[in-house]
Coordinates of C-alpha atoms in Angstrom, one line a residue:
M23 CA 0.0 0.0 0.0
L24 CA 2.7 2.5 0.9
G25 CA 4.5 1.8 -2.4
E26 CA 1.4 2.7 -4.2
L27 CA 1.3 6.1 -2.4
T28 CA 4.7 7.1 -3.8
S29 CA 3.2 6.9 -7.3
K30 CA 0.5 9.3 -6.2
I31 CA 2.9 12.0 -5.2
K32 CA 4.1 14.7 -7.6
L33 CA 5.6 18.2 -7.5
H34 CA 2.8 20.1 -9.2
A35 CA 4.4 23.5 -9.5
P36 CA 8.2 23.2 -9.7
P37 CA 10.1 26.2 -8.3
G38 CA 11.3 27.1 -11.7
P39 CA 14.5 26.4 -13.7
M40 CA 17.5 25.5 -11.6
S41 CA 20.7 23.6 -12.2
V42 CA 21.2 20.1 -10.8
S43 CA 23.9 21.4 -8.4
E44 CA 21.6 24.2 -7.2
A45 CA 18.9 21.6 -6.4
L46 CA 21.3 19.3 -4.7
N47 CA 22.7 22.1 -2.5
H48 CA 19.3 23.0 -1.1
P49 CA 17.5 21.2 1.7
R50 CA 15.0 18.7 0.4
L51 CA 12.2 16.3 1.3
V52 CA 12.9 12.7 0.4
R53 CA 10.6 9.7 0.1
K54 CA 12.1 6.6 -1.5
E55 CA 13.2 7.7 -5.0
F56 CA 11.1 10.9 -4.9
E57 CA 12.9 14.1 -3.9
V58 CA 11.5 17.7 -3.5
P59 CA 14.2 20.4 -3.5
L60 CA 13.1 23.2 -1.1
V61 CA 14.0 26.2 -3.1
M62 CA 11.7 29.0 -1.8
R63 CA 10.7 31.8 -4.2
G64 CA 10.4 34.9 -2.0
R65 CA 8.2 34.3 1.0
D66 CA 5.9 31.7 -0.6
P67 CA 5.7 28.4 1.3
L68 CA 5.6 24.9 -0.2
L69 CA 2.0 23.9 0.2
V70 CA 1.3 20.2 0.6
G71 CA -2.2 18.7 -0.1
R72 CA -4.3 16.7 -2.6
D73 CA -5.8 19.7 -4.5
E74 CA -3.6 20.4 -7.6
S75 CA -5.0 23.9 -7.9
L76 CA -3.8 24.8 -4.4
A77 CA -0.8 22.6 -3.5
N78 CA 2.7 22.6 -4.8
L79 CA 3.5 19.1 -3.5
V80 CA 0.4 17.1 -4.5
I81 CA -0.4 13.8 -2.7
K82 CA -3.4 12.1 -4.3
D83 CA -4.8 10.3 -1.3
G84 CA -8.2 10.6 0.4
Y85 CA -6.5 10.9 3.9
I86 CA -4.6 14.1 2.8
S87 CA -6.5 17.4 3.1
R88 CA -6.9 19.7 0.1
T89 CA -4.3 22.0 1.8
H90 CA -2.8 19.8 4.4
A91 CA 0.4 21.5 5.5
A92 CA 3.0 24.1 4.6
I93 CA 6.8 24.2 4.7
F94 CA 8.2 27.6 4.9
Q95 CA 11.5 29.4 5.5
E96 CA 12.1 32.0 8.1
D97 CA 15.5 33.6 8.8
G98 CA 17.3 30.8 6.9
N99 CA 15.5 28.0 8.8
F100 CA 12.7 25.7 7.6
F101 CA 9.5 25.0 9.6
V102 CA 6.5 22.8 9.0
Q103 CA 2.9 23.9 9.9
D104 CA -0.3 22.0 9.9
L105 CA -3.0 23.8 8.0
H106 CA -5.9 22.4 10.0
S107 CA -5.7 19.0 8.3
K108 CA -8.2 16.4 9.2
N109 CA -5.7 13.5 9.7
G110 CA -2.7 15.4 11.0
T111 CA 0.8 16.5 10.3
F112 CA 3.6 14.8 12.2
L113 CA 7.2 15.7 13.1
N114 CA 9.3 12.7 14.1
G115 CA 6.1 10.8 15.0
E116 CA 4.7 13.6 17.2
K117 CA 1.4 15.0 15.9
L118 CA 1.3 18.8 15.5
D119 CA -1.9 20.4 16.9
S120 CA -4.3 21.7 14.2
G121 CA -2.9 24.9 12.8
Q122 CA 0.4 24.5 14.8
R123 CA 3.8 25.1 13.4
S124 CA 6.9 23.2 14.5
G125 CA 8.3 24.6 17.7
R126 CA 11.8 24.5 16.3
P127 CA 13.5 24.7 12.9
L128 CA 13.6 21.4 10.9
E129 CA 16.9 19.5 11.3
N130 CA 18.7 17.1 9.1
G131 CA 17.0 13.7 9.3
D132 CA 13.7 14.9 10.7
R133 CA 10.7 12.9 9.6
I134 CA 7.7 14.9 8.4
G135 CA 4.5 13.0 8.0
F136 CA 1.3 14.1 6.2
N137 CA -1.0 11.5 7.7
I138 CA 0.9 8.2 6.8
V139 CA 2.9 9.7 4.0
E140 CA 6.3 10.4 5.4
F141 CA 9.3 12.3 4.0
E142 CA 12.7 12.8 5.4
F143 CA 14.1 16.3 5.6
I144 CA 17.7 16.3 4.3
I145 CA 20.2 19.1 4.5
P146 CA 23.2 18.5 2.2
E147 CA 26.5 18.3 4.2
D148 CA 28.2 21.1 2.2
S149 CA 25.1 23.3 2.4
E150 CA 25.2 26.5 4.5
S151 CA 22.0 28.2 5.6
V152 CA 20.2 28.8 2.4
G153 CA 18.3 32.1 1.9
P154 CA 15.3 32.4 -0.3
V155 CA 15.7 32.6 -4.1
N156 CA 14.4 35.9 -5.6
S157 CA 12.3 35.5 -8.7

């Protein structure tokens, strides 16, 4: 069942053209062979949900809310926030309260769950604190 979910995940609105080295030098979410580089454009968060017209990271599963969660950058750090999802957003197995953002910045190896769909937050070793990309 979990393998089938990976095939239902896609990056709906890529952050725009970038080189492979740029993508690899940015923090990213990883689930099996699927990777999402976290290259923020200005102050816009990465929205996670099942609605392709609203979410950037689309997970086509009935247990994922239309707009489930957001990953955003603040002062060079990344945070996750639940967007009042019905089935919950988790950080390292701990459920965030409805509407709550993580109480600390995301760290390398953190597990972020959108209901049962889990990603690992990866910060490349040679990456420094990465500021937003201006578009």
